PDB file of C-alpha atoms in Angstrom:
ATOM      1  CA  MET A 587     162.856  82.787 146.189  1.00  0.00           C
ATOM      2  CA  SER A 588     166.321  81.787 144.941  1.00  0.00           C
ATOM      3  CA  SER A 589     166.718  80.390 141.414  1.00  0.00           C
ATOM      4  CA  GLY A 590     167.802  77.046 142.888  1.00  0.00           C
ATOM      5  CA  THR A 591     164.753  76.772 145.130  1.00  0.00           C
ATOM      6  CA  ARG A 592     162.517  77.926 142.277  1.00  0.00           C
ATOM      7  CA  GLN A 593     163.822  75.229 139.951  1.00  0.00           C
ATOM      8  CA  GLU A 594     163.598  72.510 142.605  1.00  0.00           C
ATOM      9  CA  GLN A 595     160.015  73.416 143.455  1.00  0.00           C
ATOM     10  CA  LEU A 596     158.852  73.421 139.839  1.00  0.00           C
ATOM     11  CA  GLU A 597     160.796  70.281 138.974  1.00  0.00           C
ATOM     12  CA  GLY A 598     159.190  68.552 141.937  1.00  0.00           C
ATOM     13  CA  LEU A 599     155.686  69.473 140.756  1.00  0.00           C
ATOM     14  CA  LEU A 600     156.337  68.532 137.119  1.00  0.00           C
ATOM     15  CA  ARG A 601     158.521  65.473 137.636  1.00  0.00           C
ATOM     16  CA  ASP A 602     155.821  62.848 137.189  1.00  0.00           C
ATOM     17  CA  TRP A 603     154.195  64.453 134.134  1.00  0.00           C
ATOM     18  CA  GLN A 604     155.150  62.735 130.889  1.00  0.00           C
ATOM     19  CA  GLY A 605     155.193  66.078 129.075  1.00  0.00           C
ATOM     20  CA  HIS A 606     158.011  67.341 131.277  1.00  0.00           C
ATOM     21  CA  GLN A 607     159.961  64.155 130.686  1.00  0.00           C
ATOM     22  CA  ARG A 608     159.776  64.799 126.921  1.00  0.00           C
ATOM     23  CA  LEU A 609     161.677  68.088 127.239  1.00  0.00           C
ATOM     24  CA  ASN A 610     165.420  68.574 126.929  1.00  0.00           C
ATOM     25  CA  GLU A 611     167.404  70.533 129.506  1.00  0.00           C
ATOM     26  CA  SER A 612     167.184  73.895 127.719  1.00  0.00           C
ATOM     27  CA  GLN A 613     163.403  73.510 127.318  1.00  0.00           C
ATOM     28  CA  ARG A 614     163.024  72.707 131.010  1.00  0.00           C
ATOM     29  CA  LYS A 615     165.012  75.829 131.837  1.00  0.00           C
ATOM     30  CA  ALA A 616     162.640  77.846 129.632  1.00  0.00           C
ATOM     31  CA  ILE A 617     159.758  76.728 131.846  1.00  0.00           C
ATOM     32  CA  VAL A 618     161.595  77.674 135.037  1.00  0.00           C
ATOM     33  CA  GLN A 619     162.650  81.071 133.688  1.00  0.00           C
ATOM     34  CA  SER A 620     159.182  82.010 132.436  1.00  0.00           C
ATOM     35  CA  ALA A 621     157.090  80.605 135.300  1.00  0.00           C
ATOM     36  CA  VAL A 622     155.280  83.060 137.572  1.00  0.00           C
ATOM     37  CA  HIS A 623     154.632  82.325 141.257  1.00  0.00           C
ATOM     38  CA  ARG A 624     151.321  83.305 142.891  1.00  0.00           C
ATOM     39  CA  SER A 625     150.589  83.317 146.612  1.00  0.00           C
ATOM     40  CA  LEU A 626     146.899  83.074 147.496  1.00  0.00           C
ATOM     41  CA  GLN A 627     144.841  83.855 150.553  1.00  0.00           C
ATOM     42  CA  LYS A 628     141.623  82.010 151.365  1.00  0.00           C
ATOM     43  CA  ASP A 629     138.812  83.116 149.009  1.00  0.00           C
ATOM     44  CA  GLU A 630     141.255  84.940 146.715  1.00  0.00           C
ATOM     45  CA  SER A 631     140.659  84.525 142.992  1.00  0.00           C
ATOM     46  CA  LEU A 632     143.373  82.958 140.840  1.00  0.00           C
ATOM     47  CA  PHE A 633     141.469  83.910 137.697  1.00  0.00           C
ATOM     48  CA  GLU A 634     137.902  84.811 136.791  1.00  0.00           C
ATOM     49  CA  GLU A 635     135.553  83.497 134.165  1.00  0.00           C
ATOM     50  CA  GLY A 636     135.740  85.636 131.025  1.00  0.00           C
ATOM     51  CA  ALA A 637     139.260  86.921 131.695  1.00  0.00           C
ATOM     52  CA  ALA A 638     141.869  86.275 129.013  1.00  0.00           C
ATOM     53  CA  GLY A 639     143.671  82.996 129.619  1.00  0.00           C
ATOM     54  CA  LYS A 640     147.311  83.518 130.552  1.00  0.00           C
ATOM     55  CA  GLY A 641     148.789  80.097 131.164  1.00  0.00           C
ATOM     56  CA  LEU A 642     148.852  76.663 132.733  1.00  0.00           C
ATOM     57  CA  PHE A 643     148.609  76.707 136.533  1.00  0.00           C
ATOM     58  CA  ILE A 644     150.050  74.070 138.859  1.00  0.00           C
ATOM     59  CA  VAL A 645     149.034  74.053 142.516  1.00  0.00           C
ATOM     60  CA  HIS A 646     151.957  73.906 144.953  1.00  0.00           C
ATOM     61  CA  GLU A 647     150.189  74.118 148.304  1.00  0.00           C
ATOM     62  CA  GLY A 648     146.616  74.715 149.417  1.00  0.00           C
ATOM     63  CA  GLU A 649     143.424  73.989 147.512  1.00  0.00           C
ATOM     64  CA  ILE A 650     141.731  75.783 144.613  1.00  0.00           C
ATOM     65  CA  LYS A 651     138.178  75.207 143.434  1.00  0.00           C
ATOM     66  CA  ILE A 652     137.352  75.510 139.756  1.00  0.00           C
ATOM     67  CA  CYS A 653     133.726  76.551 139.471  1.00  0.00           C
ATOM     68  CA  LYS A 654     130.933  78.169 137.518  1.00  0.00           C
ATOM     69  CA  ILE A 655     128.860  80.870 139.202  1.00  0.00           C
ATOM     70  CA  SER A 656     125.409  81.830 137.920  1.00  0.00           C
ATOM     71  CA  SER A 657     124.125  85.403 137.756  1.00  0.00           C
ATOM     72  CA  GLY A 658     122.050  84.552 140.828  1.00  0.00           C
ATOM     73  CA  GLY A 659     125.114  83.442 142.766  1.00  0.00           C
ATOM     74  CA  ARG A 660     124.549  79.682 142.566  1.00  0.00           C
ATOM     75  CA  GLU A 661     127.833  77.809 142.362  1.00  0.00           C
ATOM     76  CA  GLN A 662     128.727  74.569 140.591  1.00  0.00           C
ATOM     77  CA  ILE A 663     132.122  73.178 141.561  1.00  0.00           C
ATOM     78  CA  LEU A 664     133.775  71.492 138.571  1.00  0.00           C
ATOM     79  CA  TYR A 665     136.680  70.048 140.543  1.00  0.00           C
ATOM     80  CA  MET A 666     139.078  70.762 143.405  1.00  0.00           C
ATOM     81  CA  ALA A 667     142.784  71.229 142.632  1.00  0.00           C
ATOM     82  CA  ARG A 668     145.337  70.359 145.315  1.00  0.00           C
ATOM     83  CA  SER A 669     149.126  70.038 145.343  1.00  0.00           C
ATOM     84  CA  GLY A 670     150.512  68.884 141.995  1.00  0.00           C
ATOM     85  CA  LYS A 671     147.212  69.336 140.141  1.00  0.00           C
ATOM     86  CA  PHE A 672     147.181  71.065 136.746  1.00  0.00           C
ATOM     87  CA  ILE A 673     144.601  73.791 136.143  1.00  0.00           C
ATOM     88  CA  LEU A 674     144.001  74.013 132.389  1.00  0.00           C
ATOM     89  CA  GLU A 675     141.077  76.427 132.223  1.00  0.00           C
ATOM     90  CA  ALA A 676     143.321  79.503 131.872  1.00  0.00           C
ATOM     91  CA  LEU A 677     145.642  77.990 129.271  1.00  0.00           C
ATOM     92  CA  GLY A 678     144.155  80.025 126.364  1.00  0.00           C
ATOM     93  CA  LEU A 679     146.952  79.615 123.848  1.00  0.00           C
ATOM     94  CA  ARG A 680     145.710  82.660 121.934  1.00  0.00           C
ATOM     95  CA  GLY A 681     144.211  84.535 124.842  1.00  0.00           C
ATOM     96  CA  GLU A 682     140.843  82.771 124.775  1.00  0.00           C
ATOM     97  CA  PRO A 683     138.665  83.648 127.798  1.00  0.00           C
ATOM     98  CA  CYS A 684     138.703  81.453 130.886  1.00  0.00           C
ATOM     99  CA  PRO A 685     135.519  79.309 130.958  1.00  0.00           C
ATOM    100  CA  ALA A 686     135.330  79.195 134.776  1.00  0.00           C
ATOM    101  CA  HIS A 687     136.482  80.794 138.020  1.00  0.00           C
ATOM    102  CA  ALA A 688     139.404  79.541 140.123  1.00  0.00           C
ATOM    103  CA  ILE A 689     139.201  80.469 143.817  1.00  0.00           C
ATOM    104  CA  ALA A 690     141.439  79.452 146.722  1.00  0.00           C
ATOM    105  CA  THR A 691     139.544  77.586 149.439  1.00  0.00           C
ATOM    106  CA  ARG A 692     142.493  77.961 151.799  1.00  0.00           C
ATOM    107  CA  GLU A 693     145.842  79.741 151.892  1.00  0.00           C
ATOM    108  CA  GLY A 694     148.379  78.390 149.440  1.00  0.00           C
ATOM    109  CA  ASP A 695     150.295  79.081 146.244  1.00  0.00           C
ATOM    110  CA  ALA A 696     150.541  78.081 142.603  1.00  0.00           C
ATOM    111  CA  TRP A 697     152.844  78.403 139.613  1.00  0.00           C
ATOM    112  CA  MET A 698     151.813  79.636 136.179  1.00  0.00           C
ATOM    113  CA  ILE A 699     153.639  78.649 132.997  1.00  0.00           C
ATOM    114  CA  PRO A 700     152.674  81.323 130.424  1.00  0.00           C
ATOM    115  CA  SER A 701     150.636  80.257 127.407  1.00  0.00           C
ATOM    116  CA  GLY A 702     153.336  81.624 125.111  1.00  0.00           C
ATOM    117  CA  THR A 703     155.938  79.310 126.637  1.00  0.00           C
ATOM    118  CA  MET A 704     153.618  76.303 126.343  1.00  0.00           C
ATOM    119  CA  LEU A 705     152.874  77.130 122.700  1.00  0.00           C
ATOM    120  CA  GLU A 706     156.555  77.556 121.821  1.00  0.00           C
ATOM    121  CA  LEU A 707     157.435  74.238 123.444  1.00  0.00           C
ATOM    122  CA  ALA A 708     154.572  72.486 121.648  1.00  0.00           C
ATOM    123  CA  ARG A 709     155.753  73.831 118.291  1.00  0.00           C
ATOM    124  CA  ALA A 710     159.352  72.797 118.944  1.00  0.00           C
ATOM    125  CA  ASN A 711     158.634  69.407 120.507  1.00  0.00           C
ATOM    126  CA  PRO A 712     155.838  67.248 118.999  1.00  0.00           C
ATOM    127  CA  GLU A 713     156.058  64.708 121.822  1.00  0.00           C
ATOM    128  CA  PHE A 714     155.451  67.489 124.339  1.00  0.00           C
ATOM    129  CA  ALA A 715     152.481  68.650 122.241  1.00  0.00           C
ATOM    130  CA  ILE A 716     150.990  65.146 122.352  1.00  0.00           C
ATOM    131  CA  GLU A 717     151.223  65.116 126.149  1.00  0.00           C
ATOM    132  CA  MET A 718     149.443  68.487 126.240  1.00  0.00           C
ATOM    133  CA  PHE A 719     146.670  67.049 124.058  1.00  0.00           C
ATOM    134  CA  GLU A 720     146.421  64.143 126.507  1.00  0.00           C
ATOM    135  CA  LEU A 721     145.948  66.547 129.414  1.00  0.00           C
ATOM    136  CA  LEU A 722     143.216  68.422 127.555  1.00  0.00           C
ATOM    137  CA  PHE A 723     141.521  65.190 126.451  1.00  0.00           C
ATOM    138  CA  ASN A 724     141.455  63.809 130.009  1.00  0.00           C
ATOM    139  CA  ARG A 725     139.963  67.061 131.317  1.00  0.00           C
ATOM    140  CA  THR A 726     137.305  66.989 128.586  1.00  0.00           C
ATOM    141  CA  MET A 727     136.376  63.419 129.529  1.00  0.00           C
ATOM    142  CA  ARG A 728     136.120  64.491 133.168  1.00  0.00           C
ATOM    143  CA  TYR A 729     133.653  67.225 132.208  1.00  0.00           C
ATOM    144  CA  ILE A 730     131.594  64.785 130.117  1.00  0.00           C
ATOM    145  CA  ALA A 731     131.398  62.469 133.137  1.00  0.00           C
ATOM    146  CA  LEU A 732     130.277  65.416 135.297  1.00  0.00           C
ATOM    147  CA  VAL A 733     127.533  66.346 132.821  1.00  0.00           C
ATOM    148  CA  GLU A 734     126.331  62.736 132.727  1.00  0.00           C
ATOM    149  CA  ASP A 735     126.345  62.575 136.508  1.00  0.00           C
ATOM    150  CA  VAL A 736     124.341  65.777 136.960  1.00  0.00           C
ATOM    151  CA  THR A 737     121.841  65.144 134.182  1.00  0.00           C
ATOM    152  CA  LEU A 738     121.330  61.374 134.321  1.00  0.00           C
ATOM    153  CA  ARG A 739     121.547  60.535 138.049  1.00  0.00           C
ATOM    154  CA  ASN A 740     119.317  61.741 140.866  1.00  0.00           C
ATOM    155  CA  VAL A 741     120.660  63.606 143.897  1.00  0.00           C
ATOM    156  CA  ARG A 742     120.485  60.607 146.246  1.00  0.00           C
ATOM    157  CA  SER A 743     122.511  58.524 143.797  1.00  0.00           C
ATOM    158  CA  ARG A 744     125.120  61.286 143.356  1.00  0.00           C
ATOM    159  CA  LEU A 745     125.360  61.775 147.115  1.00  0.00           C
ATOM    160  CA  ALA A 746     125.813  58.031 147.692  1.00  0.00           C
ATOM    161  CA  SER A 747     128.642  58.037 145.141  1.00  0.00           C
ATOM    162  CA  PHE A 748     130.213  61.088 146.784  1.00  0.00           C
ATOM    163  CA  LEU A 749     130.159  59.488 150.257  1.00  0.00           C
ATOM    164  CA  TYR A 750     131.430  56.175 148.885  1.00  0.00           C
ATOM    165  CA  THR A 751     134.361  57.879 147.140  1.00  0.00           C
ATOM    166  CA  ARG A 752     135.270  59.880 150.243  1.00  0.00           C
ATOM    167  CA  ALA A 753     135.307  56.673 152.276  1.00  0.00           C
ATOM    168  CA  LEU A 754     137.626  54.996 149.752  1.00  0.00           C
ATOM    169  CA  ASN A 755     139.878  58.063 149.662  1.00  0.00           C
ATOM    170  CA  GLN A 756     140.473  57.819 153.409  1.00  0.00           C
ATOM    171  CA  GLY A 757     141.711  54.268 152.967  1.00  0.00           C
ATOM    172  CA  THR A 758     138.506  52.336 153.597  1.00  0.00           C
ATOM    173  CA  ASP A 759     138.182  48.948 151.932  1.00  0.00           C
ATOM    174  CA  ALA A 760     135.159  48.580 149.644  1.00  0.00           C
ATOM    175  CA  GLY A 761     133.970  45.547 151.584  1.00  0.00           C
ATOM    176  CA  THR A 762     134.166  47.257 154.962  1.00  0.00           C
ATOM    177  CA  GLY A 763     131.048  47.492 157.123  1.00  0.00           C
ATOM    178  CA  GLU A 764     130.760  50.622 159.263  1.00  0.00           C
ATOM    179  CA  VAL A 765     132.801  53.712 158.295  1.00  0.00           C
ATOM    180  CA  THR A 766     132.900  57.144 159.937  1.00  0.00           C
ATOM    181  CA  LEU A 767     133.317  60.292 157.835  1.00  0.00           C
ATOM    182  CA  VAL A 768     134.059  63.602 159.542  1.00  0.00           C
ATOM    183  CA  ARG A 769     131.612  66.309 158.460  1.00  0.00           C
ATOM    184  CA  ASP A 770     134.288  68.773 157.361  1.00  0.00           C
ATOM    185  CA  LEU A 771     132.284  70.113 154.415  1.00  0.00           C
ATOM    186  CA  THR A 772     129.167  72.242 154.687  1.00  0.00           C
ATOM    187  CA  THR A 773     125.937  71.052 153.107  1.00  0.00           C
ATOM    188  CA  GLU A 774     126.199  73.995 150.707  1.00  0.00           C
ATOM    189  CA  THR A 775     129.699  72.942 149.601  1.00  0.00           C
ATOM    190  CA  VAL A 776     128.550  69.372 148.944  1.00  0.00           C
ATOM    191  CA  ALA A 777     125.588  70.747 146.984  1.00  0.00           C
ATOM    192  CA  SER A 778     127.940  72.859 144.850  1.00  0.00           C
ATOM    193  CA  ARG A 779     130.062  69.814 144.071  1.00  0.00           C
ATOM    194  CA  LEU A 780     127.036  67.708 143.138  1.00  0.00           C
ATOM    195  CA  GLY A 781     125.227  70.302 141.054  1.00  0.00           C
ATOM    196  CA  THR A 782     122.231  70.883 143.291  1.00  0.00           C
ATOM    197  CA  VAL A 783     121.092  72.974 146.270  1.00  0.00           C
ATOM    198  CA  ARG A 784     121.597  72.339 149.986  1.00  0.00           C
ATOM    199  CA  GLU A 785     117.913  71.546 150.579  1.00  0.00           C
ATOM    200  CA  GLU A 786     118.175  68.624 148.144  1.00  0.00           C
ATOM    201  CA  ILE A 787     121.330  67.365 149.888  1.00  0.00           C
ATOM    202  CA  SER A 788     119.585  67.537 153.262  1.00  0.00           C
ATOM    203  CA  ARG A 789     116.651  65.529 151.872  1.00  0.00           C
ATOM    204  CA  ALA A 790     118.986  62.958 150.311  1.00  0.00           C
ATOM    205  CA  LEU A 791     120.897  62.545 153.593  1.00  0.00           C
ATOM    206  CA  SER A 792     117.625  62.022 155.461  1.00  0.00           C
ATOM    207  CA  ALA A 793     116.487  59.484 152.866  1.00  0.00           C
ATOM    208  CA  LEU A 794     119.718  57.493 153.184  1.00  0.00           C
ATOM    209  CA  GLU A 795     119.383  57.588 156.965  1.00  0.00           C
ATOM    210  CA  THR A 796     115.771  56.382 156.752  1.00  0.00           C
ATOM    211  CA  GLU A 797     116.927  53.504 154.537  1.00  0.00           C
ATOM    212  CA  GLY A 798     119.437  52.528 157.226  1.00  0.00           C
ATOM    213  CA  VAL A 799     122.439  53.225 155.007  1.00  0.00           C
ATOM    214  CA  ILE A 800     123.918  55.987 157.177  1.00  0.00           C
ATOM    215  CA  SER A 801     123.465  57.633 160.551  1.00  0.00           C
ATOM    216  CA  LEU A 802     123.947  61.360 161.052  1.00  0.00           C
ATOM    217  CA  SER A 803     125.302  63.566 163.808  1.00  0.00           C
ATOM    218  CA  ARG A 804     126.550  67.150 163.797  1.00  0.00           C
ATOM    219  CA  LYS A 805     130.185  66.076 163.511  1.00  0.00           C
ATOM    220  CA  ALA A 806     130.076  62.845 161.524  1.00  0.00           C
ATOM    221  CA  ILE A 807     128.321  60.677 158.968  1.00  0.00           C
ATOM    222  CA  VAL A 808     128.518  56.978 159.783  1.00  0.00           C
ATOM    223  CA  ILE A 809     128.181  54.661 156.806  1.00  0.00           C
ATOM    224  CA  LYS A 810     126.522  51.524 158.174  1.00  0.00           C
ATOM    225  CA  ASP A 811     127.427  49.289 155.231  1.00  0.00           C
ATOM    226  CA  MET A 812     129.618  50.175 152.244  1.00  0.00           C
ATOM    227  CA  SER A 813     128.008  47.509 150.038  1.00  0.00           C
ATOM    228  CA  LEU A 814     124.539  48.864 150.749  1.00  0.00           C
ATOM    229  CA  LEU A 815     125.711  52.410 150.043  1.00  0.00           C
ATOM    230  CA  GLU A 816     127.175  51.218 146.736  1.00  0.00           C
ATOM    231  CA  ASN A 817     123.751  49.908 145.713  1.00  0.00           C
ATOM    232  CA  PHE A 818     122.293  53.399 146.078  1.00  0.00           C
ATOM    233  CA  MET A 819     124.950  54.797 143.723  1.00  0.00           C
ATOM    234  CA  TYR A 820     122.979  53.217 140.868  1.00  0.00           C
ATOM    235  CA  ASP A 821     119.518  53.970 142.184  1.00  0.00           C
ATOM    236  CA  GLU A 822     117.357  55.565 139.464  1.00  0.00           C
ATOM    237  CA  GLU A 823     114.364  56.585 141.578  1.00  0.00           C
ATOM    238  CA  ASP A 824     113.623  60.319 141.785  1.00  0.00           C
TER     239      ASP A 824
END
C-alpha cells in the first residue's frame, strides 16, 4: 500500500472523530507512520483475551465481534465492530491484558495505532487525551447497559428489543405495522448477543409468535405490529 493511499485510508476512518481533529499536522503524521495494517480472514482472531494489549484498532472493512468465551465454550458477544468502529479492548497503555477476544466474522481488515503512539499523543495534547477519555467512558457506559440488560431483563424482553432495533436499523418507522426481517443470523448467534442459550431464544420466539407479535418462517421473521413488539421490550414476566 502506497504512503498516499495509507494516509487517505486512515484519514477517512478518523476524520469524524473529535480526537483526530484536535491533532496538528505532525501529530496526524505520527499516527499514519506508526499505524499497522491487518488483513483478516473469516474466523481469524485479531487479538485474544489475556494477550498484552498493543493498541487501538479501527475497522476498515468487514465485521469483528468482541466477545467473552467461557471455559466450556459458551460465547457472550459484547458488540459487533464494523467499518469505522473503534475497538478499545486492546488499547492497554502499559501492556495490560486484553479483557476479551476479537474475531472476524467475515473477511476484512483493520488498522492498529500502537498504544505507545496513543500515550505520547495524550501526553503532548491534553485535548486529545480528553477525547480518549470520552471514548473509554462511552464504552464503559455501553458495558453497564449490557450488564443491566442481561441481569435485569428476561430473555423475551431482550429478544423483543433486539428485533425492534433491527427493524429500526433497516429504516422501519417506529409506528409501522408489519415488518419483515430476513433471518440472516443463526439462533446461536442471537443467543450469544443476548447473553443466553439458543434453546431460550427458540422458546422466546415461540412465545412472541403465540402472543401474535411475530410470525416465523425458515427465511424470515415478520413483525406483525411494531407498537405491540415495543410493549414486550418492557415485559418483566419470566
